[in-house]
Coordinates of C-alpha atoms and ligand atoms in Angstrom, one line a residue:
X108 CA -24.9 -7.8 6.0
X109 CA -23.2 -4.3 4.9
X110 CA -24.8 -3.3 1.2
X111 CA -21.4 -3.2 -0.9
X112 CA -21.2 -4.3 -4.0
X113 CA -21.2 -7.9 -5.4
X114 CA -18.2 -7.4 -7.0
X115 CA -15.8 -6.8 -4.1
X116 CA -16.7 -10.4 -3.0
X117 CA -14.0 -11.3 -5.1
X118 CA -9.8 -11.0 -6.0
X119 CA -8.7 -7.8 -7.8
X120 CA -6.8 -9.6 -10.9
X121 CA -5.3 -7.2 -14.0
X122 CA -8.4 -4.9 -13.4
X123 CA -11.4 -7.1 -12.6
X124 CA -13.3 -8.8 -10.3
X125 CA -13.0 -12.6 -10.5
X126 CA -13.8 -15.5 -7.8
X127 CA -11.8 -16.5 -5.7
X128 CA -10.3 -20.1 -6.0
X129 CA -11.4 -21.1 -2.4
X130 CA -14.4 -19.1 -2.4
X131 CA -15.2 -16.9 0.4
X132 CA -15.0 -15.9 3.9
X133 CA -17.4 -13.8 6.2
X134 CA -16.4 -10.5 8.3
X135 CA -17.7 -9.7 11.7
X136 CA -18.6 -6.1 12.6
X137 CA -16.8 -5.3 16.1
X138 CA -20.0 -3.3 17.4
X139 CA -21.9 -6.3 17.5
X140 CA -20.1 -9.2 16.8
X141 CA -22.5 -9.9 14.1
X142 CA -21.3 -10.9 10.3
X143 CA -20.7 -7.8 8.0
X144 CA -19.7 -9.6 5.1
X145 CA -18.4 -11.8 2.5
X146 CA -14.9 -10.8 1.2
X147 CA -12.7 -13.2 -1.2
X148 CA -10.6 -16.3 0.3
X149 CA -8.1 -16.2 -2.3
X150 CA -4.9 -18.4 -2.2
X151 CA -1.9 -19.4 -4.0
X152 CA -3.7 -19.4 -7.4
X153 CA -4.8 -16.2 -7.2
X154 CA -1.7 -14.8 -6.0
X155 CA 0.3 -16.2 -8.7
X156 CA -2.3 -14.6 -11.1
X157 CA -1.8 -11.5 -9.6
X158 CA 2.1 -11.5 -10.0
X159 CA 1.7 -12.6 -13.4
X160 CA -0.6 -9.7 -14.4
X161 CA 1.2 -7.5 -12.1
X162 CA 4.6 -8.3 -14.1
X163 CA 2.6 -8.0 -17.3
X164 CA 1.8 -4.1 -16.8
X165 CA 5.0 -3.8 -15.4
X166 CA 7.1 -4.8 -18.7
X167 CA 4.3 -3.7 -20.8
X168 CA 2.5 -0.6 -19.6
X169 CA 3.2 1.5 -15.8
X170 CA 6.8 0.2 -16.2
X171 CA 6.8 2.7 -19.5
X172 CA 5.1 5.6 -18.3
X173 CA 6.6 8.9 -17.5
X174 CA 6.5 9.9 -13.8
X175 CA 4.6 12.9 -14.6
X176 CA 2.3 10.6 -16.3
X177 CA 2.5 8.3 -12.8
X178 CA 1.8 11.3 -10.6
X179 CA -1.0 13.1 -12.6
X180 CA -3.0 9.8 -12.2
X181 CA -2.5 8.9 -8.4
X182 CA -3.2 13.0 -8.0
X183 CA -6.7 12.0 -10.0
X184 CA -6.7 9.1 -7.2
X185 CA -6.9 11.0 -4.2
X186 CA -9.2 13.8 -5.6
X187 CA -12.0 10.9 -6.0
X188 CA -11.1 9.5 -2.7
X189 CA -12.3 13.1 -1.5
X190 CA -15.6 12.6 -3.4
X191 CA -16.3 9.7 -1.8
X192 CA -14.9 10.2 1.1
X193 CA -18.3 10.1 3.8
X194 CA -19.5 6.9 2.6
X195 CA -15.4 4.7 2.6
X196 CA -15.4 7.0 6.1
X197 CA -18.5 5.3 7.3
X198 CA -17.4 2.0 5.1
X199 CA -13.9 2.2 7.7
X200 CA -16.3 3.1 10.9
X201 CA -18.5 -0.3 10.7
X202 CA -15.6 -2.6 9.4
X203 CA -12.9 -1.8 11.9
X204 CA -14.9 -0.6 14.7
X205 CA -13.1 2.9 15.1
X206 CA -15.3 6.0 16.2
X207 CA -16.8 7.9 12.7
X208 CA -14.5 10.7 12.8
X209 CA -11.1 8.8 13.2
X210 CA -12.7 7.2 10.4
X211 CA -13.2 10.4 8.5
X212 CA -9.5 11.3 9.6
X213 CA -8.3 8.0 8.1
X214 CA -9.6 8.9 4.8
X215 CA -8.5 12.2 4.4
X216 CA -4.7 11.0 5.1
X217 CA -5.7 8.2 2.5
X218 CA -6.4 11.2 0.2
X219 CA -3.7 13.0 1.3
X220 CA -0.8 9.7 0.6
X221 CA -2.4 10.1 -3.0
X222 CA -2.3 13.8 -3.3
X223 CA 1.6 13.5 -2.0
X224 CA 2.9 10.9 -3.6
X225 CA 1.3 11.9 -7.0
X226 CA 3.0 15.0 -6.4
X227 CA 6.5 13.6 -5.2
X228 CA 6.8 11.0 -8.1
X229 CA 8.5 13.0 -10.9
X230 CA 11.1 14.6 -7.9
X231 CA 12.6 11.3 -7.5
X232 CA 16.2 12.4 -8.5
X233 CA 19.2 9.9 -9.0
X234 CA 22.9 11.3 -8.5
X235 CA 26.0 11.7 -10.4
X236 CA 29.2 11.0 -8.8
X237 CA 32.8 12.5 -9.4
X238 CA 34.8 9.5 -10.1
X239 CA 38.2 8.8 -12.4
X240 CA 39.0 11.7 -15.0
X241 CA 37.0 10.2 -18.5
X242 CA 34.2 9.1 -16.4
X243 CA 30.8 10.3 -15.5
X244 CA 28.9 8.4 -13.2
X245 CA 25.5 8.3 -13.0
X246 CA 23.4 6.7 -10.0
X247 CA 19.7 6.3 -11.2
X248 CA 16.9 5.4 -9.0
X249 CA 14.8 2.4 -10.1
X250 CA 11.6 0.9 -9.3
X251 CA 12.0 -2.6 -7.6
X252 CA 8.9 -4.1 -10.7
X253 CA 6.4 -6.1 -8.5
X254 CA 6.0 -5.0 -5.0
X255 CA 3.9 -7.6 -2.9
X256 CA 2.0 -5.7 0.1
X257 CA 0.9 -7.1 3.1
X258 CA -1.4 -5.0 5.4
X259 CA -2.9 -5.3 8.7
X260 CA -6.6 -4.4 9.8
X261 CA -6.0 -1.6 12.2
X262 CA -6.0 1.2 9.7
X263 CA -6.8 -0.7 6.6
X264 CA -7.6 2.8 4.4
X265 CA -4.5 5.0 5.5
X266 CA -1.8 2.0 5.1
X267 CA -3.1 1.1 1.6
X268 CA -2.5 4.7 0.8
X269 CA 1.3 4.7 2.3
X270 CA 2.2 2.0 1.1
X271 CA 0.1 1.6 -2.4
X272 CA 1.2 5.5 -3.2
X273 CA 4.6 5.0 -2.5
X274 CA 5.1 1.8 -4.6
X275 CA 2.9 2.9 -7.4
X276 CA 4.9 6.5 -7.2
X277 CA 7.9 5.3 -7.6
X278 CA 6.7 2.9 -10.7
X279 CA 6.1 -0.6 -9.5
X280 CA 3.1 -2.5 -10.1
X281 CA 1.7 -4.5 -7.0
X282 CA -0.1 -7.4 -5.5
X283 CA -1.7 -6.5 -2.3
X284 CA -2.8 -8.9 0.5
X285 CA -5.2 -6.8 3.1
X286 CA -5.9 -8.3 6.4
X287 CA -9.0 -10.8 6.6
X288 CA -10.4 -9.2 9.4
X289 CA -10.8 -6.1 7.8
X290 CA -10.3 -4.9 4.4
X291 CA -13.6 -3.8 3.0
X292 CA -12.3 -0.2 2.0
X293 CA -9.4 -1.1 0.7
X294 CA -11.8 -3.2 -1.7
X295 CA -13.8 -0.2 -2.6
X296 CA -10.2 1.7 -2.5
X297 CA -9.2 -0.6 -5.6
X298 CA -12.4 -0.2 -7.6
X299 CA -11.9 3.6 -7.3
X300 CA -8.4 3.4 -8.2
X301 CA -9.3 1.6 -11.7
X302 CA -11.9 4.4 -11.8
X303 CA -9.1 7.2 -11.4
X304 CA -7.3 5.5 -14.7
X305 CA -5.0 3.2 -12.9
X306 CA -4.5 0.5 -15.6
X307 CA -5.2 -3.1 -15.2
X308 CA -2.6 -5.5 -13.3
X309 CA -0.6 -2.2 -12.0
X310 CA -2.9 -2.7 -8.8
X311 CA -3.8 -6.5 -7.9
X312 CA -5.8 -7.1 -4.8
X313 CA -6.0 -10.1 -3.3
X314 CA -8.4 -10.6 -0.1
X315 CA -7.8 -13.6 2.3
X316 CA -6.1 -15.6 5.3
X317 CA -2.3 -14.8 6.1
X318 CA -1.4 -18.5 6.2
X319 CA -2.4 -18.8 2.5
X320 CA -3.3 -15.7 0.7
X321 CA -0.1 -13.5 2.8
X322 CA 2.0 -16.8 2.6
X323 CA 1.9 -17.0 -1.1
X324 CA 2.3 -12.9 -2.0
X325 CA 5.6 -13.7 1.1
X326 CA 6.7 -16.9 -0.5
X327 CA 6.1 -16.0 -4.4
X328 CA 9.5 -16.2 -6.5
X329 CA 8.3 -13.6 -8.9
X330 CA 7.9 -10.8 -6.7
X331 CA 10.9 -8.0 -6.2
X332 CA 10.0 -6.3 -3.1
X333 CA 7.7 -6.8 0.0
X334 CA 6.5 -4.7 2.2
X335 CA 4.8 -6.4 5.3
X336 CA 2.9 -4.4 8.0
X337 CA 1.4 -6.6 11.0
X338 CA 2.7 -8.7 13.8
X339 CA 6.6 -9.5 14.9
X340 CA 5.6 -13.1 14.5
X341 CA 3.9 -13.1 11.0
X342 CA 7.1 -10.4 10.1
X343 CA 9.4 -13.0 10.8
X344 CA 7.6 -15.6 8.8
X345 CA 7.5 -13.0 6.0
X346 CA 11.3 -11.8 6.5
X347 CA 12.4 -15.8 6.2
X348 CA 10.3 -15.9 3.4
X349 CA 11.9 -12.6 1.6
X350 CA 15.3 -14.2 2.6
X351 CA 14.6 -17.1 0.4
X352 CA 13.8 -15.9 -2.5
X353 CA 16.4 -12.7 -1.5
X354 CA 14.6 -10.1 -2.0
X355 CA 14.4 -6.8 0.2
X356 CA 11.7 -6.6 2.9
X357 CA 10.1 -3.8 4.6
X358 CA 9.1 -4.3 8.2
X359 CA 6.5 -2.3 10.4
X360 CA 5.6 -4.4 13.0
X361 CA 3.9 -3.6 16.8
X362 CA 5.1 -1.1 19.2
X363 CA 5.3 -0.3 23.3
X364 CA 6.0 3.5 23.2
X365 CA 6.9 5.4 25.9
X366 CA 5.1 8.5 26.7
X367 CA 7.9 10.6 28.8
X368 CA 6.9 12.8 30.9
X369 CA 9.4 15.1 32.7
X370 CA 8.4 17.4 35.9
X371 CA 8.6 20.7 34.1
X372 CA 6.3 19.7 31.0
X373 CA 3.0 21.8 30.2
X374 CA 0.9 18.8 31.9
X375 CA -2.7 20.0 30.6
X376 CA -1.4 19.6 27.5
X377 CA 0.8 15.9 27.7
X378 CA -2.6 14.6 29.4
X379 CA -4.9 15.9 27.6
X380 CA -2.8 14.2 23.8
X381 CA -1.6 10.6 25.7
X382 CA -5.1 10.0 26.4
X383 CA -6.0 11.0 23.1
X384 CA -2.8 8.9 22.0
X385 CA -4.0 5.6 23.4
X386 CA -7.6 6.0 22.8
X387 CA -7.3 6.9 19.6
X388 CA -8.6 3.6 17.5
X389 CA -8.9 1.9 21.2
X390 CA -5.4 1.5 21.7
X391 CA -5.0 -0.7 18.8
X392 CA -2.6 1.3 16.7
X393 CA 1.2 0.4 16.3
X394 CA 2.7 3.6 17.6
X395 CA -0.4 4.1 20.4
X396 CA 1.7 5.4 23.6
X397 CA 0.9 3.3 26.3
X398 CA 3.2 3.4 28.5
X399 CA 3.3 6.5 30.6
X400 CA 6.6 7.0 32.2
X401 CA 6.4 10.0 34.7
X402 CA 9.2 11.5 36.9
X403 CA 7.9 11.1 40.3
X404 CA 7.8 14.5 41.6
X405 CA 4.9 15.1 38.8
X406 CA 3.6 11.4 39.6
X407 CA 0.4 12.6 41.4
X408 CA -0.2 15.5 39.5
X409 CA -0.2 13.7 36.3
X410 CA -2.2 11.0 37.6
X411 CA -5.1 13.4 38.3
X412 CA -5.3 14.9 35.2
X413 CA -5.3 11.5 33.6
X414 CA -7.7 10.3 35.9
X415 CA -10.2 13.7 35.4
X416 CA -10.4 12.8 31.3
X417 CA -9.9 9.4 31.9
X418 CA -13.0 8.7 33.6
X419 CA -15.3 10.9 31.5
X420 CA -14.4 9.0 28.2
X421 CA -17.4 6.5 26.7
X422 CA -16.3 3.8 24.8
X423 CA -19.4 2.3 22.3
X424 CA -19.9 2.1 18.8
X425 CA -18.3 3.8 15.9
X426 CA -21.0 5.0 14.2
X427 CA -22.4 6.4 17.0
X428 CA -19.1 8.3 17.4
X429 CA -18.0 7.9 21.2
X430 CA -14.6 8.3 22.6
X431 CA -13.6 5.1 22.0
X432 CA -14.4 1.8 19.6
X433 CA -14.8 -1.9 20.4
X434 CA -11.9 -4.2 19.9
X435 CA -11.6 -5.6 16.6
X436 CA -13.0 -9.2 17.4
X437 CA -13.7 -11.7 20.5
X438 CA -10.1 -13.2 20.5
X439 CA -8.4 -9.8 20.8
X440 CA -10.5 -8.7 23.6
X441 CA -10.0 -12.1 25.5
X442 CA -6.1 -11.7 25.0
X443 CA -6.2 -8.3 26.5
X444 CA -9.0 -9.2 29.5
X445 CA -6.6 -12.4 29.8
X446 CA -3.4 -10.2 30.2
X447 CA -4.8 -7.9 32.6
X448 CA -6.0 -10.9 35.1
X449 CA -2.7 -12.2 35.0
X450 CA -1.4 -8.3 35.6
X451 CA -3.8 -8.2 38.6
X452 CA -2.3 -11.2 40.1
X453 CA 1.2 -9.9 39.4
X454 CA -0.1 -6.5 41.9
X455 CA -1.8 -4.0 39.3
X456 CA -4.4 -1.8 40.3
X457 CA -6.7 0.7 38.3
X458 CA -6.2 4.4 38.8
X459 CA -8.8 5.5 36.2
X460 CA -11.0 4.6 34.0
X461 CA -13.9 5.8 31.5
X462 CA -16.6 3.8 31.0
X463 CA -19.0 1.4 28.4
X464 CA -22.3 3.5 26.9
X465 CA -25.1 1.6 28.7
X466 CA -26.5 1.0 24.8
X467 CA -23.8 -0.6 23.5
X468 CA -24.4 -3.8 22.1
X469 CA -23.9 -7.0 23.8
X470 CA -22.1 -8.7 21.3
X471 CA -19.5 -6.1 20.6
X472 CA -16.0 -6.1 22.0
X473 CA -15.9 -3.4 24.5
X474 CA -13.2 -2.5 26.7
X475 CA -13.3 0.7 28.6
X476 CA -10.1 2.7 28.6
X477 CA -8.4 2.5 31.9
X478 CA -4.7 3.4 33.3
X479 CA -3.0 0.9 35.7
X480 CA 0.1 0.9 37.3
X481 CA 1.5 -1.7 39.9
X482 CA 3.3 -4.5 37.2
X483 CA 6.6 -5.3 37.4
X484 CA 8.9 -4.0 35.0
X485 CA 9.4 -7.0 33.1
X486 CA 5.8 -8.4 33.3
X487 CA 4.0 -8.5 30.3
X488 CA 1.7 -5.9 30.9
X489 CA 4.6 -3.6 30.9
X490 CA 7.1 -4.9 28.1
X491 CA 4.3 -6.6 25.3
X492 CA 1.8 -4.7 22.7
X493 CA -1.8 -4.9 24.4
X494 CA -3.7 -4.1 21.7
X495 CA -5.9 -2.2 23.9
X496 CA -6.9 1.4 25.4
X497 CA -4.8 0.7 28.2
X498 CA -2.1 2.9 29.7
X499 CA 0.6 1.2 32.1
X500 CA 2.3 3.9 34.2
X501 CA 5.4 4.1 35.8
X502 CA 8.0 6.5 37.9
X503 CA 11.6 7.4 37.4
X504 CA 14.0 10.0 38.6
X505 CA 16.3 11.4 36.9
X506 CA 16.8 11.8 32.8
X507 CA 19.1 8.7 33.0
X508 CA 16.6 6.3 34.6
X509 CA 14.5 8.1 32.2
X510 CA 16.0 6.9 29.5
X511 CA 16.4 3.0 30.3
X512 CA 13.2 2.9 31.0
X513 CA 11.8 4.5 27.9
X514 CA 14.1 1.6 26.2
X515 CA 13.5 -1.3 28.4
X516 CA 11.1 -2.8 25.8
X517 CA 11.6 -5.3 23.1
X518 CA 10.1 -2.4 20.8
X519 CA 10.9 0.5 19.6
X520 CA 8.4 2.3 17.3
X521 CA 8.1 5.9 18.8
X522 CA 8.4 7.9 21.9
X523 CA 6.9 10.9 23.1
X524 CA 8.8 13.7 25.1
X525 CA 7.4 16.1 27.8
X526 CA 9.9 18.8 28.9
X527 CA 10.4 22.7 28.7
X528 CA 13.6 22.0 29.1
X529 CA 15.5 23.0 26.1
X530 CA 18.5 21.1 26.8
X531 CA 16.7 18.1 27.6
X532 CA 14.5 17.9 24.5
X533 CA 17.9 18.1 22.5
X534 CA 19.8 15.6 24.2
X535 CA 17.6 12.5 25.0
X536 CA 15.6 12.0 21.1
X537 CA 19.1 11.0 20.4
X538 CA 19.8 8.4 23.3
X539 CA 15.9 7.0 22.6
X540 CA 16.1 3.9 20.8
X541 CA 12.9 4.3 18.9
X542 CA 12.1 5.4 14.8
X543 CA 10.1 9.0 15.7
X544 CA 10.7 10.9 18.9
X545 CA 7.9 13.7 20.0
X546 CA 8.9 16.5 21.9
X547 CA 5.7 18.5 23.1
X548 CA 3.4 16.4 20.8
X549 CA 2.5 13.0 19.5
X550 CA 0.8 12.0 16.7
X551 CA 0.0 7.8 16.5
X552 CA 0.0 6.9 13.5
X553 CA -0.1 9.9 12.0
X554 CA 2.4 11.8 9.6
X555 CA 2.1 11.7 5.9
X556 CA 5.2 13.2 5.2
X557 CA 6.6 12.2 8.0
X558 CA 9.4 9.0 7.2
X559 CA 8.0 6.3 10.5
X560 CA 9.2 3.1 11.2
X561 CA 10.9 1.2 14.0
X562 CA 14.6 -0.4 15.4
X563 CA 14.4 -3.3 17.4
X564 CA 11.1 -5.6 17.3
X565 CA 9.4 -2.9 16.1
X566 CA 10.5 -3.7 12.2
X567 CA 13.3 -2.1 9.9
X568 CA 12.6 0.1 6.8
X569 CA 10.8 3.2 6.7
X570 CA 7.2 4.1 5.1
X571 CA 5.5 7.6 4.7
X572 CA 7.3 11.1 3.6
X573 CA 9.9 10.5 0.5
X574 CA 11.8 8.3 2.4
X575 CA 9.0 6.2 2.0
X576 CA 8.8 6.4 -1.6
X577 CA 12.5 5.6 -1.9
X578 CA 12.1 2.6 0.2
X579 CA 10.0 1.5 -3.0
X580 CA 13.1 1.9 -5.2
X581 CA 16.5 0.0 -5.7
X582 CA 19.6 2.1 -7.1
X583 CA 21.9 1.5 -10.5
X584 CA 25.0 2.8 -11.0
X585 CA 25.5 3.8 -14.8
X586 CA 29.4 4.6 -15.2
X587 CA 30.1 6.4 -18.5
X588 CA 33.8 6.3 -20.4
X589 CA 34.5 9.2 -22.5
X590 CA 38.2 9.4 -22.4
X591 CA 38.8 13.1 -21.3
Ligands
NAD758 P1 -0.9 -9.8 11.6 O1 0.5 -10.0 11.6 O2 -1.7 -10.9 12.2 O3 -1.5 -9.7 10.2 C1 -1.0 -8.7 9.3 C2 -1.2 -9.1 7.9 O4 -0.3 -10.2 7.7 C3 -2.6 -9.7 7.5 O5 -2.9 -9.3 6.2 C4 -2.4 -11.2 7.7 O6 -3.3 -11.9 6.9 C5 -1.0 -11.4 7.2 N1 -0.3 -12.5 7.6 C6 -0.4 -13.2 8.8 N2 0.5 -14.2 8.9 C7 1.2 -14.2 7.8 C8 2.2 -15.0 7.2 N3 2.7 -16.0 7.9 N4 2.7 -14.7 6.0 C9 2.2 -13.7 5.3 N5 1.2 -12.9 5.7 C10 0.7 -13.1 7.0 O7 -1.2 -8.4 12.3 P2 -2.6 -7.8 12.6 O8 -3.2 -8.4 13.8 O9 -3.4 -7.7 11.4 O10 -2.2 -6.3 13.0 C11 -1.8 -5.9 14.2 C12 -0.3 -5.8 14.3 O11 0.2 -4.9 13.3 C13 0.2 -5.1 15.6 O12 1.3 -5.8 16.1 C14 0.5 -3.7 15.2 O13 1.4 -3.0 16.0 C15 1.1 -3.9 13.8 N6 1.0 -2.7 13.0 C16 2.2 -2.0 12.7 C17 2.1 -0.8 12.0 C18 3.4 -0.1 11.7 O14 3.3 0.8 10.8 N7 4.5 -0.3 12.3 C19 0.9 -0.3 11.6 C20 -0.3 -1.0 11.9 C21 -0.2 -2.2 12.6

């Protein structure tokens, strides 16, 4: 089992370690399928522990300090994430899988949500507006109190820093749920944090399953605000929940994005990054671009350069820093192995693919990346998340068709678009029904400033950049009588 600390077997509660109530559930490392560790199964006890502490330093403490005060100490934050940042890089490597230096990457934008969001909290401005003569009206920005966060395992380090730096930014206190499967950094994360001078109950972490642990933080009358990162079907579970007690919801949930590729793009260049795009944390990333939609004129010529890096890509473990990571567990890559058969017997074929490192472990969930093409539009393979470094493609003919077909998905997280045509990358972002739109670039997942979310099934709300910070806060309208 991983050497981390005793302490992080447990629930983060108004600024230490305790045991959980149910006691404790093992990790698996997705190299080898073998256990990594013991992290807390906290439940509904805990939870409501953590919302009473969190509440606590709410009325009492954060809820009081300046947002210079706020800022200097999430700035502190992100510098000490920098001086740790090789061993929570190699901490992320081994607990989710992902190749070492997406690892380091992750950290450094984990940093990075600090350094910004330290530095954005005391520019949150409110507004004045003119109104009837012997008034003044005053529209103040407010944090929510206690923000309940649920996160998923895919990138663990970077969405504790979006959406912990935003909340604690804009002065709430929180109660975090991290995803079972994954969450070891975010535990080391939170130790740091109390390091930095984050005061107890501001930051409560609470480790565990998502039908107990996630369903209490969902469920839990005391908290204001939630912010829920993960699956359509566990956002819906959380939105219902949210709707009960009526309080405001964040959603970021999966994605299908289309990569678009138009005839007169720079093709080097859009093969070389929607390779990069999908292989990038093995195709399990919300906004990974996996479907490649080409116009068919540039069909073959797009294939082949997919096909030339495609097949030279290694897929083994993280720490041994190939191409490409295992899946997170056994149950993922069966899904995806599973969806594929059925996409065979619906007519796909391969095109390309890269391949496993003959030394990768037996017991670790390795799927090499591939592109396929031959599905039916409306077969799963073409309109559900896979999870997976695969890459669907498909043809159209003119920007119109284009443009269905970058829609035609339940989704609609971001899209990338391929064209020198100046007209063209003006026109369509604005007909694409998805959150971000990349013209000549694409960056999954990535972004700090950058405001990302989704329409459709992809979620509502938006995280990252100020916008993100503001979806943290609720507005009050002061209006002043003076009489002249
Ligand atoms: P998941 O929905 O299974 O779990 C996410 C989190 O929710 C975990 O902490 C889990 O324990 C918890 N949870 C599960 N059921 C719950 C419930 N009923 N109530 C409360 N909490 C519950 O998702 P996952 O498998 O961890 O992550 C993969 C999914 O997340 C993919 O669909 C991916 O696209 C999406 N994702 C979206 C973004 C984004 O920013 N849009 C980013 C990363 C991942």
């Amino acid at each position: 089992m991983m050497e981390i600390s005793k302490l992080l077997e447990g629930v983060f509660i108004d600024g230490s370690w305790r045991a959980a109530e149910a006691g404790l559930l093992t990790t698996e490392e997705p190299a080898t399928g073998r256990v990594l560790a013991r992290i807390a199964r906290g439940g509904e006890a805990d939870v409501a522990a953590a919302v009473s502490s969190a509440r606590r330093a709410f009325d009492q403490d954060w809820g009081q300090w300046t947002a210079v005060e706020r800022g200097r100490v999430l700035t502190h934050f992100a510098s000490l994430i920098q001086t740790h940042h090789e061993a929570l890089a190699r901490t992320e490597c081994a607990d989710t899988g992902k190749p070492l230096t997406q690892a380091r990457n992750d950290i450094t934008a984990t940093a990075r949500y600090f350094e910004y969001y330290g530095g954005a909290a005391d520019k949150l401005h409110g507004e004045t507006i003119p109104y009837q003569s012997g008034t003044t009206v005053v529209v103040q920005r407010e944090p929510f109190g206690v923000c309940g966060l649920i996160t998923p395992w895919n990138y663990p380090a970077q969405i504790f820093g979006r959406t912990v730096g935003g909340a604690l930014a804009a002065g709430n206190t929180v109660v975090l749920k991290p995803a079972e499967e994954a969450c070891l950094t975010v535990l080391r994360l939170t130790e740091l944090a109390a390091e930095a001078g984050i005061p107890p109950g501001v930051l409560n972490v609470v480790p565990g399953l998502g039908h107990e642990a996630g369903v209490a933080v969902a469920s839990h009358p005391d908290v204001d605000h939630l912010s829920f990162t993960g699956s359509p079907v566990a956002g819906t579970a959380v939105a219902q929940a949210a709707a009960a007690n009526h309080v405001p919801v964040t959603l970021e949930l999966g994605g299908k994005s289309a990569q678009l590729v138009f005839a007169d793009a720079d093709l080097d260049m859009a093969a070389e990054v929607i390779v990069r795009a999908i292989v990038q944390n093995a195709g399990q990333t919300c906004s990974a671009g996996s479907r490649v939609l080409v116009e068919a004129s540039a069909r073959d010529a797009l294939v082949a350069r997919l096909d030339r890096i495609m097949s030279g890509l290694v897929c083994g473990p993280g720490i041994d820093d190939h191409d490409c990571g295992p899946l997170i567990n056994a149950a993922q890559k069966t899904r995806l192995e599973n969806m594929l058969e059925r996409g065979r017997s619906a007519g796909m074929s391969v095109l390309a693919q890269g391949h496993v490192a003959p030394d990768a472990p037996d017991g670790g969930h390795y799927v090499p990346p591939m592109l396929v093409t031959g599905v039916p539009p409306d077969h799963e393979v073409a309109r559900e998340e896979l999870f997976g470094p695969v890459l669907t493609l498909f043809t159209f003919t003119d920007d119109q068709a284009a443009v269905e077909l970058a829609n035609a998905t339940d989704y609609g997280l971001v899209t990338g678009l391929w064209t020198q045509d100046a007209y063209r990358s003006i026109a369509l972002p604005g007909r694409l029904r998805s959150g971000q739109v990349f013209v000549n670039n694409y960056g999954a997942g990535g972004g700090v400033e950058l405001p990302f979310g989704g329409m459709k099934r992809s979620g509502y709300g938006r995280e990252k950049g100020f916008e993100g910070m503001k979806s943290f806060t609720t507005m009050k309208t002061v209006t002043f009588s003076h009489g002249q």
